[in-house]
mmCIF file of N, CA and C in Angstrom:
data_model
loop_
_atom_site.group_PDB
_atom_site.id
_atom_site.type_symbol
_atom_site.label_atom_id
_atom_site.label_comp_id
_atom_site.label_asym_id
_atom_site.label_seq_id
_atom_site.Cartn_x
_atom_site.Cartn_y
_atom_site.Cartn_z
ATOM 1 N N UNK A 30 14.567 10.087 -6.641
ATOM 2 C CA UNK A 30 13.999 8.776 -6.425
ATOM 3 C C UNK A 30 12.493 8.920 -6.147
ATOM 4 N N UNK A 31 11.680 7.956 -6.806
ATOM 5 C CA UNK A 31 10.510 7.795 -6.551
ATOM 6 C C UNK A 31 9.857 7.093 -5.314
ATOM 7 N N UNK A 32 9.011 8.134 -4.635
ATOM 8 C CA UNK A 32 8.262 7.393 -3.064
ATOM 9 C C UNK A 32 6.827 6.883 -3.289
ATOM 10 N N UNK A 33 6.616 6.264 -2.705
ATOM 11 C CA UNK A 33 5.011 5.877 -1.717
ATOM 12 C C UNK A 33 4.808 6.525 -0.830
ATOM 13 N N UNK A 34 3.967 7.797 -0.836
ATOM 14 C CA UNK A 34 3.586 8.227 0.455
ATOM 15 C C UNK A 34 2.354 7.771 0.955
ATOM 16 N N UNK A 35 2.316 8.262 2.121
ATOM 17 C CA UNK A 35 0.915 7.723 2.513
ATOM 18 C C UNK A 35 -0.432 8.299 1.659
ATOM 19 N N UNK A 36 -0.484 9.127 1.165
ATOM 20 C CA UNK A 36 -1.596 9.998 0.707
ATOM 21 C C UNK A 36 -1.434 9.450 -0.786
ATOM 22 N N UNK A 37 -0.440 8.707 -1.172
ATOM 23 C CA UNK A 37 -0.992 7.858 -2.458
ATOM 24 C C UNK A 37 -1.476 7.004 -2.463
ATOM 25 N N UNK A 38 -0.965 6.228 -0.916
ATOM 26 C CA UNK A 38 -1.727 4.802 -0.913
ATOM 27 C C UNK A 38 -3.017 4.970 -0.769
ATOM 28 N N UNK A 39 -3.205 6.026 0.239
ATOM 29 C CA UNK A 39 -4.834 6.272 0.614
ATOM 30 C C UNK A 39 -5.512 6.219 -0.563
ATOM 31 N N UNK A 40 -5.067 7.359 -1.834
ATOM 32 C CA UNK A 40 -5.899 7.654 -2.447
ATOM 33 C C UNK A 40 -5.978 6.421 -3.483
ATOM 34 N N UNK A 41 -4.715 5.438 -3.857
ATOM 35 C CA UNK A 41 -5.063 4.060 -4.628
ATOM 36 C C UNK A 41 -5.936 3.028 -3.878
ATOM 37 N N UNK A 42 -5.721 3.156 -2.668
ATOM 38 C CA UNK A 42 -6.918 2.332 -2.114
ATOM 39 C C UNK A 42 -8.105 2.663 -1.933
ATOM 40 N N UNK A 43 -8.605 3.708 -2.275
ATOM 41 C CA UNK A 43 -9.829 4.348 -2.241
ATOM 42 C C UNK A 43 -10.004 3.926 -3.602
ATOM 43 N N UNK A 44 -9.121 3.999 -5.032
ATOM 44 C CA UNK A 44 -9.681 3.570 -5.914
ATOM 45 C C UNK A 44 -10.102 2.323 -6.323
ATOM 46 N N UNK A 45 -9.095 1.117 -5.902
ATOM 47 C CA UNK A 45 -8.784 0.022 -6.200
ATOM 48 C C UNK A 45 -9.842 -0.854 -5.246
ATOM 49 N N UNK A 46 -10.185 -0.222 -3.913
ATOM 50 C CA UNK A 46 -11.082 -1.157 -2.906
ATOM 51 C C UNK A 46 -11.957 -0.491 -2.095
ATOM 52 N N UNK A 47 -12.150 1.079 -2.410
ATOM 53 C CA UNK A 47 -13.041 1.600 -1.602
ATOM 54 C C UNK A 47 -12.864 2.007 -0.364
ATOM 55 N N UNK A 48 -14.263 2.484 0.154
ATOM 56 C CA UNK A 48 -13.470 2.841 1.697
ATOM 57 C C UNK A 48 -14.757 2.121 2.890
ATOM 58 N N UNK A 49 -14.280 1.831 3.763
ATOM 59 C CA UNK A 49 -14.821 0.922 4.849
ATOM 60 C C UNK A 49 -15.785 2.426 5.306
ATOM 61 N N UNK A 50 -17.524 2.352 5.519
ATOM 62 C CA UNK A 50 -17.802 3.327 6.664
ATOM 63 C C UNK A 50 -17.183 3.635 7.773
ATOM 64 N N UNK A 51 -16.675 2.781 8.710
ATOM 65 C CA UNK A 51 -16.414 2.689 9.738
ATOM 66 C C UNK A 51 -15.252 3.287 9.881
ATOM 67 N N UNK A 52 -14.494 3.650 8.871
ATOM 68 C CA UNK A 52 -12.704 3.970 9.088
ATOM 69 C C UNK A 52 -12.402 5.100 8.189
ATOM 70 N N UNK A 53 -11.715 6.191 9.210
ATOM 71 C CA UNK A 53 -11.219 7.149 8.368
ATOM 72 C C UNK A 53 -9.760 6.682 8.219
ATOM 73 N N UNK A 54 -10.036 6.840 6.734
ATOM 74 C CA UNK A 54 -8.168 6.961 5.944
ATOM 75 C C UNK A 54 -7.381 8.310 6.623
ATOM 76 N N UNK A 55 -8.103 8.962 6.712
ATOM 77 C CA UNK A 55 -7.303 10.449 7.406
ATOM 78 C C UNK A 55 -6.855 10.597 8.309
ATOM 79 N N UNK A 56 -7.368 9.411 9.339
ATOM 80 C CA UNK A 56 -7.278 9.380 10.875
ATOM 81 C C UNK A 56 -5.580 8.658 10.398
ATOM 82 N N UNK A 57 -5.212 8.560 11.863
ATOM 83 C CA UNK A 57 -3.941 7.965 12.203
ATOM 84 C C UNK A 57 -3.822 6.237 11.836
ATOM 85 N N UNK A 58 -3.905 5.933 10.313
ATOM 86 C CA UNK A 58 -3.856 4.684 9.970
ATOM 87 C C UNK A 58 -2.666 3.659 9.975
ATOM 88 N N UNK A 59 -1.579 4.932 10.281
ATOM 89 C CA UNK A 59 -0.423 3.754 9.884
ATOM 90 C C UNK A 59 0.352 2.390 10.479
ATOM 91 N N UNK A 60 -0.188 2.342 11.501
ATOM 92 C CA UNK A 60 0.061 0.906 12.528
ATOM 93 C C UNK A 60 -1.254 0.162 12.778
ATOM 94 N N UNK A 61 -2.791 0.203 12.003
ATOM 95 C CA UNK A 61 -3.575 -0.196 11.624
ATOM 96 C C UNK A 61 -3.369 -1.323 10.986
ATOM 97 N N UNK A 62 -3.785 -2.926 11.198
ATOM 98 C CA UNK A 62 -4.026 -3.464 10.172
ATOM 99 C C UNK A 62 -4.700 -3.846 9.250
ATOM 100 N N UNK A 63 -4.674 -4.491 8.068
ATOM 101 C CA UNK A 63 -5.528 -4.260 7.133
ATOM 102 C C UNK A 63 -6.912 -4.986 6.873
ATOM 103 N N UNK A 64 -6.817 -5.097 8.381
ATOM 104 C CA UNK A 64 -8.702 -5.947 8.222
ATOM 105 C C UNK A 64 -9.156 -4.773 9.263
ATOM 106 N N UNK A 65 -8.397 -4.295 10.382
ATOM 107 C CA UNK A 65 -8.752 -2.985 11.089
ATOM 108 C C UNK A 65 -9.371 -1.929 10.011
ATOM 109 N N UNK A 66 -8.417 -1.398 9.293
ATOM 110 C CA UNK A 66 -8.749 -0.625 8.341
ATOM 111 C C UNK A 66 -10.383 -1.275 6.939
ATOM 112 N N UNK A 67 -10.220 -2.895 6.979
ATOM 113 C CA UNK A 67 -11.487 -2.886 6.150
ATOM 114 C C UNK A 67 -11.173 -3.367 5.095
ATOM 115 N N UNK A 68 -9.835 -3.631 4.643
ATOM 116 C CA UNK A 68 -9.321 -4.522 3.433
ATOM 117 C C UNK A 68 -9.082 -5.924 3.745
ATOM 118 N N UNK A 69 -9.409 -6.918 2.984
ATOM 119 C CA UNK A 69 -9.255 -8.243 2.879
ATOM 120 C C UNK A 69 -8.066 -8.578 2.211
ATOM 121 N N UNK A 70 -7.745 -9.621 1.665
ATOM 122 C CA UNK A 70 -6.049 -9.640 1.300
ATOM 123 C C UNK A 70 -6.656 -9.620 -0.757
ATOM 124 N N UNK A 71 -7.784 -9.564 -0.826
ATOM 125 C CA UNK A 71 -7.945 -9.230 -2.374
ATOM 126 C C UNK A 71 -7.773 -7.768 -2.632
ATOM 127 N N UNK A 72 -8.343 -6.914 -1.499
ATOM 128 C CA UNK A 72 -7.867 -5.299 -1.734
ATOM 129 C C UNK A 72 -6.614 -5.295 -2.080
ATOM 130 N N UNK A 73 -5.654 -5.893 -1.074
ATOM 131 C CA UNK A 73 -4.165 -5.390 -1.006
ATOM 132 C C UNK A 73 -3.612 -5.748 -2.168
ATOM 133 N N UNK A 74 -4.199 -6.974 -2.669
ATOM 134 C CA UNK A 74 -3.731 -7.629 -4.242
ATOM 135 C C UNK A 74 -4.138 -6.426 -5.365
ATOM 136 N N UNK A 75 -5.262 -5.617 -5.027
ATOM 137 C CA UNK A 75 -5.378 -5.057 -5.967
ATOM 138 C C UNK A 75 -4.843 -4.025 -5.907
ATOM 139 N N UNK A 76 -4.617 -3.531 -4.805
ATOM 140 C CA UNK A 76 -3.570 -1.927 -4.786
ATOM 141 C C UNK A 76 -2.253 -2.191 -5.142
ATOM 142 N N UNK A 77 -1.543 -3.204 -4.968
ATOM 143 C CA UNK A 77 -0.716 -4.173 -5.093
ATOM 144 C C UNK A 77 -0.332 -4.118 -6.620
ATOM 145 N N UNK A 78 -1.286 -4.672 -7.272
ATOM 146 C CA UNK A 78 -1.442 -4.408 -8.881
ATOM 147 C C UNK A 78 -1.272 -3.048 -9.488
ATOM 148 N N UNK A 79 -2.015 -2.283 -8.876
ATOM 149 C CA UNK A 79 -1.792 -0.857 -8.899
ATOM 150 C C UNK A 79 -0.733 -0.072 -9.112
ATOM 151 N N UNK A 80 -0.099 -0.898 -8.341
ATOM 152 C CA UNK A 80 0.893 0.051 -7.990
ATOM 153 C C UNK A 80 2.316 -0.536 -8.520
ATOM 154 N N UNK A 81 1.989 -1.746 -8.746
ATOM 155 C CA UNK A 81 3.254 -2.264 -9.714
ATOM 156 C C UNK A 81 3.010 -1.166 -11.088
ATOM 157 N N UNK A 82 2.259 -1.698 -11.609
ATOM 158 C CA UNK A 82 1.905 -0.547 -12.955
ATOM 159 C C UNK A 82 2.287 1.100 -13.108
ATOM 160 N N UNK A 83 1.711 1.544 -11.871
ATOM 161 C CA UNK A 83 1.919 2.873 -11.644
ATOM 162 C C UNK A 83 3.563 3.186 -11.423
ATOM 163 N N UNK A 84 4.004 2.488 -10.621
ATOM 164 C CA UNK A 84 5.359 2.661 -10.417
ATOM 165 C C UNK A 84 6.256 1.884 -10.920
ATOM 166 N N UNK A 85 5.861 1.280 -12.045
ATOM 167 C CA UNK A 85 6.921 0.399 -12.795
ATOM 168 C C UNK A 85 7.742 -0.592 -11.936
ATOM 169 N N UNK A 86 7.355 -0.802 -10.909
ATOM 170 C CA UNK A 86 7.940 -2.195 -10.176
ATOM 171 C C UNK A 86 7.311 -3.504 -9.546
ATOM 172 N N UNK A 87 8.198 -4.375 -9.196
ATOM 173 C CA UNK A 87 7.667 -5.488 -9.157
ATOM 174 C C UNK A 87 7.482 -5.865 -7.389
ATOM 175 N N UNK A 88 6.587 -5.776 -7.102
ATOM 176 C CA UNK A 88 6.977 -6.309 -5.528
ATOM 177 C C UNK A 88 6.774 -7.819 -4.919
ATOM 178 N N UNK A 89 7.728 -7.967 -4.101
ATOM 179 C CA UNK A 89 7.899 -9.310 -3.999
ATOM 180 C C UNK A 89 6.656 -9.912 -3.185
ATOM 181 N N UNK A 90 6.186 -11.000 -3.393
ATOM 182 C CA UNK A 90 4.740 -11.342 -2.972
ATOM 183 C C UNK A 90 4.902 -11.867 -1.391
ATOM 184 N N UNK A 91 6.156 -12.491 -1.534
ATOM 185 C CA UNK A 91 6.291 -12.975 -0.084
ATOM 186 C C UNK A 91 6.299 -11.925 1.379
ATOM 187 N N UNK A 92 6.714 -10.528 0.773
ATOM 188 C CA UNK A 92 7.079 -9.734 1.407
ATOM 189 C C UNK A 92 5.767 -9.069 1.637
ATOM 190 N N UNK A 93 5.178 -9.250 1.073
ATOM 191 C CA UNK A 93 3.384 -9.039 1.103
ATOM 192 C C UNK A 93 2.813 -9.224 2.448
ATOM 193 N N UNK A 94 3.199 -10.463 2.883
ATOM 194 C CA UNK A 94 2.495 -11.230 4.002
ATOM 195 C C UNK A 94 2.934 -10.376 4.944
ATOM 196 N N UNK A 95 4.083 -10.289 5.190
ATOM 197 C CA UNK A 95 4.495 -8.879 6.421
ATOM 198 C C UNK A 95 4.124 -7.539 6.608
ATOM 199 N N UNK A 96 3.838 -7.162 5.419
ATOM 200 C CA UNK A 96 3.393 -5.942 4.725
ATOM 201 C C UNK A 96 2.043 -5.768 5.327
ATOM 202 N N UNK A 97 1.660 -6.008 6.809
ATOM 203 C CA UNK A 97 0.369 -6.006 7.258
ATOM 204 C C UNK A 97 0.078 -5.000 7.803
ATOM 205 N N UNK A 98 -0.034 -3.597 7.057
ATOM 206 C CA UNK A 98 -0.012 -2.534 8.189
ATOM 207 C C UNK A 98 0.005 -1.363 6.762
ATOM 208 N N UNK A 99 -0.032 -0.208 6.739
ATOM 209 C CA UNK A 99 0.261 0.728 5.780
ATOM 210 C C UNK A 99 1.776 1.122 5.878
ATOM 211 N N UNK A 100 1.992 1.295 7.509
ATOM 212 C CA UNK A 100 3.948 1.632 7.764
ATOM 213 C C UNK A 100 4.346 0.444 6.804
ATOM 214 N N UNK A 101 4.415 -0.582 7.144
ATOM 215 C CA UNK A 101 5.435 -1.937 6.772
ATOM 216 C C UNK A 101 4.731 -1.967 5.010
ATOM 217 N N UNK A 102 3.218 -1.828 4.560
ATOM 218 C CA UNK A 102 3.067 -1.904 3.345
ATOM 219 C C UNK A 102 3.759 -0.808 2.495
ATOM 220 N N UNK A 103 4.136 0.597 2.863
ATOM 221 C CA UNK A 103 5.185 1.418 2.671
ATOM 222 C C UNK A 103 6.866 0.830 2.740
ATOM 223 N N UNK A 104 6.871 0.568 3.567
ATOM 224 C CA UNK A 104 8.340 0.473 3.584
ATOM 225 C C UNK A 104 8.719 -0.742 2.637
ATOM 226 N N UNK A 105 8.155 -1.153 2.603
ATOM 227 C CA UNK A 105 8.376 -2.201 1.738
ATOM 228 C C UNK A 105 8.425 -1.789 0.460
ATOM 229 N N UNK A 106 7.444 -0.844 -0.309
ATOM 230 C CA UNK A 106 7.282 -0.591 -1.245
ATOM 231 C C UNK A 106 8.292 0.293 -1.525
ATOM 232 N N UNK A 107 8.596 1.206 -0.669
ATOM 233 C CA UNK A 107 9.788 2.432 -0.943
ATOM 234 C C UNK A 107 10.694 1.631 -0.861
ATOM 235 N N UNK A 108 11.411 0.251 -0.174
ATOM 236 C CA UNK A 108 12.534 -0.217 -0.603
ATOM 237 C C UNK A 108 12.899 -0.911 -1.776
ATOM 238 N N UNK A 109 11.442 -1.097 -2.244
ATOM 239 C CA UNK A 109 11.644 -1.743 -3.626
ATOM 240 C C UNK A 109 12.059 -0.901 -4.905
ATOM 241 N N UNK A 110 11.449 0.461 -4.528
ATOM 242 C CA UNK A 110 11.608 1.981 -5.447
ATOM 243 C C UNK A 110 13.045 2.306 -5.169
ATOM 244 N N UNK A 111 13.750 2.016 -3.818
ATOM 245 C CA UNK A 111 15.344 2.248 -3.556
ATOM 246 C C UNK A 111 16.114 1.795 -4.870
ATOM 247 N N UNK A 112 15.789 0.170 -4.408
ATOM 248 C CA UNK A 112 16.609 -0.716 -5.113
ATOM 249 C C UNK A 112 16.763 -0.355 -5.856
ATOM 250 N N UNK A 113 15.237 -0.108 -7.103
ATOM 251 C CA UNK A 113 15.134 0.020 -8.346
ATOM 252 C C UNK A 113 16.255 1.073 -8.845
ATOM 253 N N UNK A 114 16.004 2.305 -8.496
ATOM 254 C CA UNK A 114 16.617 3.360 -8.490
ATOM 255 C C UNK A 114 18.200 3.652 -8.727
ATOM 256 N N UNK A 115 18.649 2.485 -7.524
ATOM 257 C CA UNK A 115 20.131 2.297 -7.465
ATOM 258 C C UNK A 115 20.862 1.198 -8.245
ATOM 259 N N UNK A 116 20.169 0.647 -9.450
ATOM 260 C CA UNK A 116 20.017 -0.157 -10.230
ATOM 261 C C UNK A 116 20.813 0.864 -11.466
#
């Protein structure tokens, strides 16, 4: 089964929206949220995009809004890669 780790998201969000001076991706980001970290909700749309493509799935938009954090923007995404999988 295919994952989201953290070190992919880092590195798609480094492509897709850059990186904030102020914030290391390396540091302990994962209960960070995503204006802490320096993304607006057009970044997340675009990693978002990203990553549908990259990983051939669709993620649900509503589930987006909760998805405020890199943990919960992960888990979300790896349950969508579950599903898929067990499909």
């Amino acid at each position: 089964m295919q994952r989201l780790e953290l070190d992919d998201l880092k590195r798609i969000l480094r492509e897709c929206a850059g990186e904030d001076e102020g914030v290391d991706l390396d540091g302990d980001v994962l209960d960070l949220s995503w204006f802490e970290l320096g993304y607006d909700s057009l970044a997340v749309l675009q990693t978002t995009g990203y990553i549908e493509r990259e990983y051939d799935v669709l993620l649900d938009e509503e589930g987006l809004d909760d998805a405020d954090t890199p943990r919960r923007y992960l888990a979300m995404v790896n349950e969508m890669l579950a599903a898929r999988a067990a499909v």
